[in-house]
Amino acid sequence: MRELVIVGAGGFARETAAAVRAINDVRPTWRLRGFLDDDPALRGTERAGLPILGAIDRLADLPDAAVVVCVGNPRDYAARQRIVHRLGLPAERYPTIVHPAAHVGAGSSLGPGTVLLAGVVLTADVTVGAHVAVMPQVVLTHDDRVADHVTLASGVRLGGGVALRTGAYLGAAALIRESVTVGEWSLVGMGSVVLRDVPSGEVWLGSPARRLRAARPGRLAPQAEPAVASQAAPAVGELTVSRVVGN
């Protein structure tokens, strides 16, 4: 079994650890070493029965371990992108984690470092980029395109042909109409119903959803400056994806 380390020790990290254990129950695949986190208060402690191995830079001592970055929340949803940039690892170090209770339909693909938790459904021909967090009970339907570093909170539903640009954050139970685009680093509030395109760098909420203010995703890595709210959402770039093979 290949060693696996989870970066972060919060809720999403522990949920990912549970998904890894579920994978191992079906087919022993991963030797889960523990968590890496920069919070000094966590040193020497455990989370979900696994040790905090040290700060993120400790990864240099584990050159053969696979890595999945499991951080980010609505107050700083750019954190995952920053850490991936900071680590500078090749794509092959990042596995795709798919809970056995998730369904990935024919013609769909997932990028490195992406996590699908229990109850997620990708119906058909869905493309998901790298380092995407897909929480329980999310449904992505035909021809959806999800770019890198997107976060989909629990219960999100996308109609067919939706495009989520880099770093977008969709709150729990948000509903997105078919063929709608959500721009780079925009945030859609929980329970919102989005009926038209959301420009880059904005917060939208409500039913129907409307603009509330400019987004504050947190500091981005140098090569990805925050989108300007007045700019049109750029086209989805080339996604680095790999065919799902069950891990």
XYZ file of N, CA and C in Angstrom:
741
model
N 0.843 -1.197 0.000
C 0.000 0.000 0.000
C 0.879 1.248 0.000
N 0.450 2.252 -0.722
C 1.199 3.500 -0.791
C 0.861 4.381 0.410
N 1.870 5.068 0.931
C 1.637 5.992 2.031
C 0.879 7.222 1.541
N 0.014 7.737 2.414
C -0.783 8.921 2.105
C -0.762 9.853 3.302
N -0.556 11.137 3.028
C -0.564 12.176 4.051
C -1.619 13.207 3.676
N -2.383 13.662 4.665
C -3.401 14.682 4.450
C -2.890 16.007 5.002
N -2.898 17.038 4.169
C -2.520 18.381 4.608
C -3.764 19.085 5.129
N -3.675 19.545 6.379
C -4.820 20.103 7.080
C -5.299 19.112 8.126
N -5.997 19.633 9.136
C -6.504 18.754 10.193
C -7.894 19.182 10.646
N -8.579 19.954 9.808
C -9.923 20.403 10.135
C -10.978 19.407 9.694
N -12.204 19.906 9.561
C -13.317 19.024 9.246
C -13.169 18.309 7.917
N -12.803 19.034 6.863
C -12.663 18.407 5.550
C -11.549 17.371 5.556
N -10.458 17.658 6.251
C -9.358 16.698 6.340
C -9.813 15.413 7.019
N -10.570 15.543 8.098
C -11.041 14.344 8.807
C -12.077 13.581 7.984
N -12.896 14.298 7.232
C -13.841 13.623 6.333
C -13.102 12.856 5.239
N -12.019 13.441 4.753
C -11.224 12.747 3.740
C -10.573 11.500 4.327
N -10.097 11.601 5.565
C -9.539 10.415 6.224
C -10.585 9.306 6.322
N -11.824 9.680 6.629
C -12.896 8.681 6.688
C -13.135 8.055 5.318
N -13.053 8.859 4.255
C -13.216 8.324 2.903
C -12.090 7.358 2.561
N -10.872 7.689 2.967
C -9.734 6.800 2.710
C -9.929 5.470 3.434
N -10.396 5.527 4.658
C -10.651 4.284 5.393
C -11.740 3.457 4.712
N -12.753 4.133 4.179
C -13.807 3.407 3.465
C -13.257 2.747 2.205
N -12.357 3.435 1.507
C -11.701 2.832 0.340
C -10.929 1.584 0.759
N -10.187 1.700 1.858
C -9.395 0.559 2.322
C -10.263 -0.614 2.758
N -11.476 -0.325 3.232
C -12.385 -1.410 3.607
C -12.802 -2.232 2.394
N -12.873 -1.575 1.242
C -13.249 -2.268 0.007
C -12.037 -2.933 -0.632
N -10.941 -2.175 -0.700
C -9.705 -2.687 -1.292
C -8.536 -1.978 -0.626
N -7.726 -2.671 0.138
C -6.589 -2.014 0.797
C -5.728 -1.269 -0.224
N -5.658 0.046 -0.062
C -5.013 0.897 -1.060
C -3.997 1.843 -0.443
N -4.340 2.412 0.722
C -3.540 3.478 1.309
C -3.095 3.128 2.721
N -1.852 3.478 3.019
C -1.380 3.491 4.402
C -1.435 4.946 4.858
N -2.461 5.278 5.595
C -2.714 6.664 5.981
C -1.828 7.029 7.163
N -0.847 7.902 6.926
C 0.136 8.237 7.949
C -0.395 9.221 8.979
N -1.171 10.213 8.543
C -1.666 11.224 9.465
C -1.810 12.559 8.770
N -1.857 13.624 9.591
C -2.108 14.972 9.098
C -0.871 15.854 9.251
N -0.743 16.820 8.354
C 0.243 17.891 8.477
C -0.509 19.206 8.614
N -0.137 20.006 9.605
C -0.842 21.267 9.840
C 0.120 22.266 10.472
N 0.035 23.525 10.047
C 0.952 24.548 10.546
C 0.559 25.113 11.907
N -0.567 24.706 12.453
C -0.991 25.207 13.762
C -0.131 24.566 14.851
N 0.714 25.357 15.535
C 1.594 24.751 16.551
C 0.835 24.133 17.715
N -0.392 24.576 17.955
C -1.176 24.019 19.059
C -1.558 22.562 18.820
N -1.466 22.108 17.574
C -1.852 20.733 17.248
C -0.699 19.739 17.356
N 0.515 20.225 17.509
C 1.671 19.325 17.542
C 1.539 18.317 18.675
N 1.810 17.073 18.354
C 1.762 16.022 19.349
C 0.369 15.535 19.696
N -0.641 15.996 18.955
C -2.012 15.573 19.224
C -2.490 14.627 18.129
N -3.722 14.173 18.269
C -4.349 13.318 17.269
C -5.677 13.913 16.832
N -6.061 13.584 15.618
C -7.379 13.902 15.094
C -7.905 12.664 14.381
N -9.139 12.290 14.681
C -9.765 11.126 14.039
C -8.894 9.878 14.162
N -8.202 9.759 15.298
C -7.376 8.586 15.532
C -6.062 8.566 14.785
N -5.687 9.694 14.181
C -4.443 9.784 13.421
C -3.574 10.896 13.993
N -2.257 10.737 13.939
C -1.381 11.747 14.534
C -1.236 12.992 13.668
N -1.012 14.116 14.332
C -0.537 15.314 13.646
C 0.974 15.145 13.511
N 1.448 14.983 12.299
C 2.847 14.639 12.064
C 3.782 15.833 12.178
N 3.219 17.032 12.121
C 4.033 18.236 12.184
C 3.502 19.284 11.233
N 4.328 20.298 10.988
C 3.953 21.367 10.069
C 3.988 20.862 8.629
N 3.409 21.645 7.735
C 3.316 21.231 6.337
C 4.695 20.993 5.725
N 5.682 21.768 6.137
C 7.024 21.602 5.581
C 7.638 20.246 5.919
N 7.060 19.541 6.882
C 7.534 18.196 7.222
C 7.368 17.236 6.043
N 6.581 17.625 5.060
C 6.375 16.776 3.892
C 7.692 16.470 3.182
N 8.671 17.347 3.333
C 9.980 17.104 2.721
C 10.620 15.824 3.242
N 10.226 15.388 4.434
C 10.759 14.153 5.010
C 10.011 12.917 4.529
N 8.993 13.115 3.697
C 8.161 12.005 3.217
C 8.106 12.044 1.691
N 9.240 11.885 1.032
C 9.297 12.114 -0.418
C 8.507 11.124 -1.251
N 8.169 9.982 -0.678
C 7.446 8.970 -1.453
C 5.953 8.942 -1.156
N 5.514 9.762 -0.216
C 4.109 9.728 0.184
C 3.232 10.483 -0.808
N 2.057 9.938 -1.052
C 1.030 10.684 -1.775
C 0.457 11.750 -0.841
N -0.097 12.802 -1.432
C -0.545 13.959 -0.658
C -1.908 14.405 -1.160
N -2.787 14.753 -0.234
C -4.036 15.412 -0.608
C -4.211 16.613 0.317
N -4.487 17.771 -0.275
C -4.599 19.027 0.475
C -6.072 19.271 0.787
N -6.400 19.274 2.077
C -7.800 19.323 2.511
C -8.011 20.483 3.472
N -7.923 21.688 2.951
C -8.121 22.895 3.746
C -9.087 23.808 3.009
N -9.536 24.851 3.720
C -10.379 25.866 3.096
C -11.746 25.945 3.735
N -12.255 27.154 3.841
C -13.586 27.412 4.372
C -14.070 28.717 3.757
N -15.325 29.110 3.970
C -15.831 30.315 3.296
C -15.081 31.591 3.645
N -14.364 31.595 4.753
C -13.603 32.787 5.142
C -12.234 32.850 4.472
N -11.764 31.713 3.950
C -10.459 31.671 3.287
C -10.442 30.493 2.324
N -11.255 30.583 1.286
C -11.369 29.438 0.388
C -10.285 29.398 -0.681
N -9.339 30.338 -0.622
C -8.155 30.255 -1.481
C -7.016 29.478 -0.822
N -7.209 29.027 0.417
C -6.116 28.388 1.158
C -5.572 27.157 0.441
N -6.445 26.363 -0.148
C -5.989 25.145 -0.826
C -5.076 25.498 -1.998
N -5.462 26.513 -2.755
C -4.642 26.939 -3.890
C -3.275 27.432 -3.428
N -3.238 28.187 -2.335
C -1.962 28.695 -1.814
C -1.035 27.556 -1.413
N -1.590 26.559 -0.724
C -0.746 25.466 -0.237
C -0.235 24.620 -1.393
N -1.088 24.340 -2.367
C -0.632 23.580 -3.537
C 0.509 24.317 -4.230
N 0.369 25.627 -4.370
C 1.433 26.426 -4.982
C 2.704 26.379 -4.131
N 2.547 26.503 -2.842
C 3.694 26.474 -1.921
C 4.439 25.143 -1.985
N 3.714 24.044 -2.077
C 4.352 22.729 -2.102
C 5.100 22.483 -3.408
N 4.548 22.948 -4.515
C 5.226 22.805 -5.799
C 5.473 21.366 -6.219
N 4.561 20.471 -5.881
C 4.743 19.051 -6.175
C 4.223 18.703 -7.568
N 4.774 17.666 -8.180
C 4.232 17.217 -9.467
C 2.859 16.586 -9.281
N 2.079 16.575 -10.338
C 0.701 16.082 -10.261
C 0.630 14.644 -9.778
N 1.651 13.844 -10.092
C 1.582 12.431 -9.714
C 1.672 12.207 -8.202
N 2.042 13.216 -7.440
C 2.039 13.066 -5.982
C 0.632 13.191 -5.400
N -0.300 13.688 -6.202
C -1.653 13.952 -5.711
C -2.631 12.899 -6.237
N -3.116 12.013 -5.392
C -4.118 11.044 -5.843
C -5.504 11.676 -5.909
N -6.393 10.989 -6.561
C -7.812 11.335 -6.542
C -8.497 10.409 -5.544
N -9.207 10.993 -4.585
C -9.863 10.211 -3.535
C -11.364 10.198 -3.808
N -11.903 9.012 -4.051
C -13.330 8.859 -4.344
C -13.928 7.877 -3.346
N -14.811 8.364 -2.497
C -15.477 7.489 -1.524
C -16.220 6.378 -2.265
N -16.195 5.152 -1.744
C -16.904 4.058 -2.427
C -18.395 4.304 -2.618
N -18.979 5.179 -1.805
C -20.401 5.484 -1.942
C -20.660 6.650 -2.887
N -19.639 7.110 -3.596
C -19.824 8.110 -4.653
C -19.976 7.395 -5.988
N -20.642 8.061 -6.932
C -20.843 7.483 -8.264
C -20.264 8.419 -9.312
N -19.374 7.886 -10.142
C -18.768 8.647 -11.232
C -19.222 8.023 -12.541
N -20.057 8.759 -13.278
C -20.666 8.216 -14.480
C -19.729 8.148 -15.664
N -20.179 7.451 -16.685
C -19.386 7.236 -17.893
C -18.984 8.558 -18.529
N -17.743 8.601 -19.004
C -17.243 9.778 -19.685
C -16.787 10.888 -18.771
N -16.828 10.666 -17.461
C -16.421 11.692 -16.504
C -14.953 11.527 -16.138
N -14.331 12.616 -15.710
C -12.926 12.566 -15.328
C -12.669 13.505 -14.168
N -11.634 13.176 -13.395
C -11.279 13.936 -12.202
C -9.797 14.260 -12.238
N -9.440 15.440 -11.763
C -8.051 15.845 -11.726
C -7.350 15.405 -10.457
N -6.028 15.514 -10.426
C -5.252 15.111 -9.256
C -5.591 15.948 -8.036
N -5.603 15.285 -6.879
C -5.859 15.980 -5.630
C -7.312 16.251 -5.335
N -8.205 15.823 -6.206
C -9.640 16.052 -6.002
C -10.210 14.990 -5.071
N -11.172 15.399 -4.240
C -11.802 14.507 -3.267
C -13.306 14.513 -3.484
N -13.893 13.318 -3.616
C -15.340 13.133 -3.673
C -15.765 12.354 -2.437
N -16.629 12.951 -1.624
C -17.092 12.298 -0.409
C -18.352 11.469 -0.685
N -18.883 10.844 0.346
C -19.980 9.888 0.193
C -21.224 10.544 -0.400
N -21.895 9.814 -1.281
C -23.154 10.273 -1.837
C -23.039 11.218 -3.007
N -21.832 11.546 -3.432
C -21.649 12.412 -4.599
C -22.035 11.644 -5.856
N -22.682 12.343 -6.792
C -23.070 11.738 -8.069
C -22.580 12.618 -9.208
N -21.827 12.035 -10.123
C -21.502 12.633 -11.412
C -22.227 11.790 -12.447
N -23.192 12.375 -13.143
C -24.070 11.543 -13.965
C -23.391 11.050 -15.238
N -22.896 11.965 -16.077
C -22.264 11.558 -17.337
C -21.492 12.732 -17.917
N -20.294 12.438 -18.427
C -19.493 13.438 -19.147
C -19.266 14.700 -18.324
N -18.917 14.513 -17.070
C -18.595 15.624 -16.173
C -17.072 15.726 -16.070
N -16.548 16.930 -16.193
C -15.112 17.152 -16.065
C -14.844 17.958 -14.801
N -14.024 17.402 -13.930
C -13.664 18.058 -12.674
C -12.151 18.225 -12.655
N -11.689 19.422 -12.342
C -10.270 19.723 -12.378
C -9.513 19.229 -11.166
N -8.379 19.863 -10.893
C -7.479 19.439 -9.825
C -7.822 20.130 -8.510
N -7.622 19.395 -7.413
C -7.757 19.945 -6.058
C -9.146 20.541 -5.823
N -10.145 19.814 -6.268
C -11.537 20.214 -6.077
C -12.099 19.453 -4.882
N -12.807 20.154 -4.009
C -13.435 19.547 -2.833
C -14.923 19.381 -3.104
N -15.390 18.128 -3.110
C -16.796 17.835 -3.395
C -17.384 17.131 -2.171
N -18.224 17.850 -1.450
C -18.756 17.378 -0.176
C -19.930 16.413 -0.384
N -20.423 15.797 0.693
C -21.460 14.772 0.539
C -22.721 15.265 -0.177
N -23.298 14.339 -0.952
C -24.599 14.520 -1.599
C -24.620 15.602 -2.675
N -23.480 15.949 -3.220
C -23.432 16.871 -4.357
C -23.803 16.109 -5.629
N -24.561 16.762 -6.516
C -24.938 16.155 -7.797
C -24.457 17.056 -8.932
N -23.602 16.500 -9.786
C -23.122 17.174 -10.991
C -23.683 16.418 -12.184
N -24.350 17.132 -13.079
C -25.040 16.457 -14.174
C -24.301 16.647 -15.494
N -24.878 16.125 -16.550
C -24.193 15.982 -17.829
C -23.515 17.266 -18.294
N -22.280 17.104 -18.730
C -21.505 18.166 -19.380
C -21.113 19.312 -18.457
N -21.213 19.129 -17.155
C -20.701 20.147 -16.239
C -19.183 20.201 -16.330
N -18.637 21.414 -16.128
C -17.193 21.623 -16.156
C -16.799 22.381 -14.895
N -15.996 21.735 -14.073
C -15.590 22.294 -12.787
C -14.079 22.497 -12.829
N -13.623 23.729 -12.712
C -12.203 24.045 -12.833
C -11.466 23.771 -11.519
N -10.163 23.990 -11.531
C -9.313 23.700 -10.383
C -9.707 24.523 -9.154
N -9.495 23.924 -7.969
C -9.619 24.597 -6.671
C -11.047 25.030 -6.326
N -12.020 24.484 -6.997
C -13.420 24.778 -6.667
C -13.808 24.018 -5.397
N -14.725 24.597 -4.616
C -15.299 23.927 -3.447
C -16.806 23.835 -3.622
N -17.333 22.616 -3.473
C -18.767 22.362 -3.562
C -19.217 21.817 -2.212
N -19.915 22.632 -1.432
C -20.370 22.201 -0.115
C -21.520 21.202 -0.252
N -21.890 20.589 0.858
C -22.836 19.477 0.820
C -24.171 19.878 0.201
N -24.701 18.973 -0.616
C -26.029 19.159 -1.175
C -26.130 20.085 -2.360
N -25.019 20.559 -2.903
C -25.064 21.407 -4.098
C -25.599 20.600 -5.273
N -26.376 21.255 -6.129
C -26.908 20.628 -7.342
C -26.612 21.531 -8.536
N -26.011 20.951 -9.575
C -25.762 21.688 -10.810
C -26.619 21.115 -11.923
N -27.294 21.990 -12.676
C -27.945 21.552 -13.897
C -26.914 21.215 -14.955
N -27.366 20.705 -16.079
C -26.446 20.314 -17.138
C -25.732 21.499 -17.763
N -24.491 21.272 -18.171
C -23.734 22.279 -18.896
C -23.293 23.472 -18.076
N -23.251 23.342 -16.765
C -22.790 24.429 -15.898
C -21.264 24.498 -15.941
N -20.720 25.711 -15.863
C -19.273 25.915 -15.791
C -18.939 26.643 -14.496
N -18.098 26.031 -13.690
C -17.586 26.661 -12.475
C -16.122 26.992 -12.716
N -15.797 28.279 -12.703
C -14.433 28.701 -12.989
C -13.531 28.504 -11.767
N -12.257 28.703 -11.968
C -11.246 28.438 -10.948
C -11.599 29.068 -9.601
N -11.537 28.233 -8.552
C -11.653 28.721 -7.193
C -13.046 29.076 -6.721
N -14.069 28.873 -7.532
C -15.427 29.206 -7.097
C -15.808 28.390 -5.862
N -16.634 28.989 -5.012
C -17.098 28.327 -3.785
C -18.620 28.351 -3.790
N -19.232 27.161 -3.730
C -20.689 27.042 -3.689
C -21.096 26.523 -2.321
N -21.890 27.322 -1.599
C -22.327 26.951 -0.263
C -23.337 25.820 -0.276
N -23.572 25.256 0.895
C -24.424 24.074 1.033
C -25.790 24.300 0.395
N -26.234 23.302 -0.362
C -27.569 23.245 -0.962
C -27.818 24.314 -2.018
N -26.770 24.948 -2.529
C -26.956 25.889 -3.633
C -27.414 25.138 -4.877
N -28.297 25.770 -5.641
C -28.818 25.202 -6.884
C -28.408 26.102 -8.044
N -27.819 25.504 -9.085
C -27.331 26.271 -10.231
C -28.077 25.815 -11.480
N -28.719 26.755 -12.137
C -29.492 26.449 -13.340
C -28.585 25.952 -14.461
N -29.163 25.162 -15.369
C -28.398 24.623 -16.484
C -27.767 25.741 -17.315
N -26.547 25.471 -17.793
C -25.788 26.337 -18.700
C -25.308 27.639 -18.064
N -25.441 27.780 -16.762
C -24.969 28.979 -16.061
C -23.469 28.854 -15.797
N -22.781 29.999 -15.758
C -21.368 30.064 -15.411
C -21.201 30.814 -14.093
N -20.382 30.262 -13.206
C -19.992 30.952 -11.970
C -18.518 31.308 -12.115
N -18.202 32.594 -11.988
C -16.872 33.091 -12.304
C -15.805 32.745 -11.281
N -14.559 33.034 -11.661
C -13.397 32.745 -10.823
C -13.528 33.368 -9.435
N -13.282 32.544 -8.416
C -13.197 32.970 -7.023
C -14.469 33.652 -6.522
N -15.577 33.408 -7.203
C -16.861 33.894 -6.702
C -17.413 32.926 -5.669
N -18.292 33.437 -4.818
C -18.918 32.629 -3.768
C -20.426 32.730 -3.900
N -21.083 31.573 -3.912
C -22.540 31.498 -3.927
C -22.984 31.026 -2.548
N -23.845 31.800 -1.897
C -24.254 31.497 -0.535
C -25.098 30.242 -0.425
N -25.118 29.674 0.770
C -25.848 28.427 0.995
C -27.338 28.619 0.714
N -27.923 27.617 0.067
C -29.342 27.644 -0.247
C -29.740 28.565 -1.376
N -28.783 29.185 -2.034
C -29.110 30.129 -3.111
C -29.548 29.395 -4.375
N -30.359 30.078 -5.174
C -30.815 29.558 -6.463
C -30.285 30.495 -7.544
N -29.329 30.006 -8.318
C -28.641 30.841 -9.307
C -29.256 30.591 -10.677
N -29.839 31.647 -11.250
C -30.540 31.530 -12.527
C -29.800 32.199 -13.674
N -28.741 32.965 -13.371
C -27.978 33.621 -14.426
C -26.503 33.651 -14.053
N -25.670 34.000 -15.016
C -24.226 33.942 -14.816
C -23.783 34.841 -13.661
N -22.824 34.327 -12.894
C -22.210 35.074 -11.795
C -20.835 35.538 -12.266
N -20.574 36.848 -12.317
C -19.250 37.314 -12.747
C -18.152 36.873 -11.782
N -16.926 36.998 -12.213
C -15.791 36.650 -11.367
C -15.698 37.589 -10.167
N -15.252 37.029 -9.040
C -14.919 37.841 -7.881
C -16.090 38.479 -7.174
N -17.253 37.823 -7.163
C -18.422 38.388 -6.493
C -19.058 37.371 -5.549
N -19.800 37.883 -4.559
C -20.621 37.057 -3.678
C -22.075 37.241 -4.080
N -22.749 36.119 -4.351
C -24.170 36.137 -4.695
C -24.922 35.257 -3.707
N -26.143 35.682 -3.372
C -26.975 34.838 -2.516
C -28.438 35.181 -2.713
N -29.288 34.282 -2.227
C -30.726 34.488 -2.293
C -31.392 33.606 -3.329
N -32.715 33.756 -3.428
C -33.510 32.988 -4.378
C -34.554 33.914 -5.012
N -34.311 34.362 -6.238
C -33.129 34.073 -7.049
C -31.903 34.824 -6.523
N -30.726 34.274 -6.790
C -29.494 34.862 -6.267
C -29.191 36.190 -6.943
N -28.690 37.125 -6.129
C -28.263 38.440 -6.612
C -26.932 38.794 -5.969
N -26.256 39.765 -6.571
C -24.960 40.193 -6.054
C -25.117 40.848 -4.685
N -24.247 40.449 -3.754
C -24.202 41.072 -2.440
C -23.030 42.037 -2.327
N -21.843 41.577 -2.720
C -20.631 42.383 -2.582
C -19.507 41.711 -3.353
N -18.335 42.346 -3.337
C -17.146 41.716 -3.906
C -16.719 40.545 -3.026
N -16.163 39.531 -3.650
C -15.711 38.353 -2.911
C -14.396 38.631 -2.201
N -14.184 37.919 -1.102
C -12.928 37.981 -0.356
C -12.448 36.547 -0.120
N -11.878 35.925 -1.149
C -11.513 34.510 -1.034
C -10.296 34.239 -0.170
N -9.569 35.279 0.216
C -8.295 35.092 0.900
C -7.153 35.340 -0.070
N -5.946 35.368 0.462
C -4.776 35.644 -0.366
C -4.546 34.504 -1.348
N -4.300 34.866 -2.610
C -4.018 33.879 -3.640
C -2.523 33.774 -3.876
N -2.093 32.626 -4.377
C -0.699 32.452 -4.754
C -0.348 33.432 -5.869
N 0.934 33.799 -6.001
C 1.315 34.888 -6.912
C 0.863 34.732 -8.347
N 0.789 33.498 -8.850
C 0.458 33.336 -10.263
C -1.028 33.433 -10.521
N -1.833 33.657 -9.491
C -3.286 33.700 -9.677
C -3.849 34.858 -8.877
N -3.764 36.048 -9.428
C -4.269 37.225 -8.743
C -5.792 37.188 -8.677
N -6.399 37.824 -7.659
C -7.857 37.803 -7.548
C -8.528 38.390 -8.780
N -9.635 37.797 -9.155
C -10.398 38.318 -10.281
C -11.031 39.647 -9.900
N -11.173 40.536 -10.874
C -11.835 41.816 -10.655
C -13.319 41.627 -10.917
N -14.144 42.114 -9.995
C -15.573 41.824 -10.071
C -16.200 42.290 -11.369
N -15.676 43.349 -11.959
C -16.298 43.889 -13.161
C -15.911 43.132 -14.422
N -14.915 42.254 -14.326
C -14.489 41.514 -15.504
C -15.455 40.377 -15.804
N -15.594 40.076 -17.087
C -16.372 38.900 -17.468
C -15.620 37.651 -17.054
N -16.358 36.602 -16.742
C -15.718 35.343 -16.370
C -14.928 34.810 -17.551
N -13.650 34.462 -17.344
C -12.846 33.934 -18.437
C -13.293 32.536 -18.817
N -12.891 32.122 -19.993
C -13.203 30.757 -20.415
C -12.465 29.768 -19.535
N -13.054 28.599 -19.376
C -12.384 27.558 -18.609
C -11.086 27.206 -19.307
N -9.996 27.229 -18.544
C -8.713 26.867 -19.113
C -8.605 25.365 -19.283
N -7.496 24.955 -19.821
C -7.275 23.532 -19.983
C -7.157 22.898 -18.613
N -7.971 21.918 -18.336
C -7.967 21.248 -17.049
C -7.040 20.048 -17.105
N -6.230 19.912 -16.068
C -5.397 18.725 -15.959
C -6.225 17.639 -15.310
N -6.660 16.673 -16.093
C -7.560 15.652 -15.572
C -6.991 14.273 -15.837
N -7.430 13.338 -15.033
C -7.035 11.948 -15.235
C -8.272 11.078 -15.117
N -8.332 10.035 -15.893
C -9.485 9.147 -15.834
C -9.570 8.509 -14.459
N -10.765 8.441 -13.921
C -10.950 7.864 -12.598
C -10.653 6.372 -12.637
N -9.853 5.924 -11.683
C -9.526 4.502 -11.608
C -9.885 3.926 -10.249
N -10.679 4.662 -9.468
C -11.182 4.118 -8.212
C -10.384 4.498 -6.998
N -9.389 5.380 -7.145
C -8.661 5.851 -5.960
C -8.241 7.283 -6.166
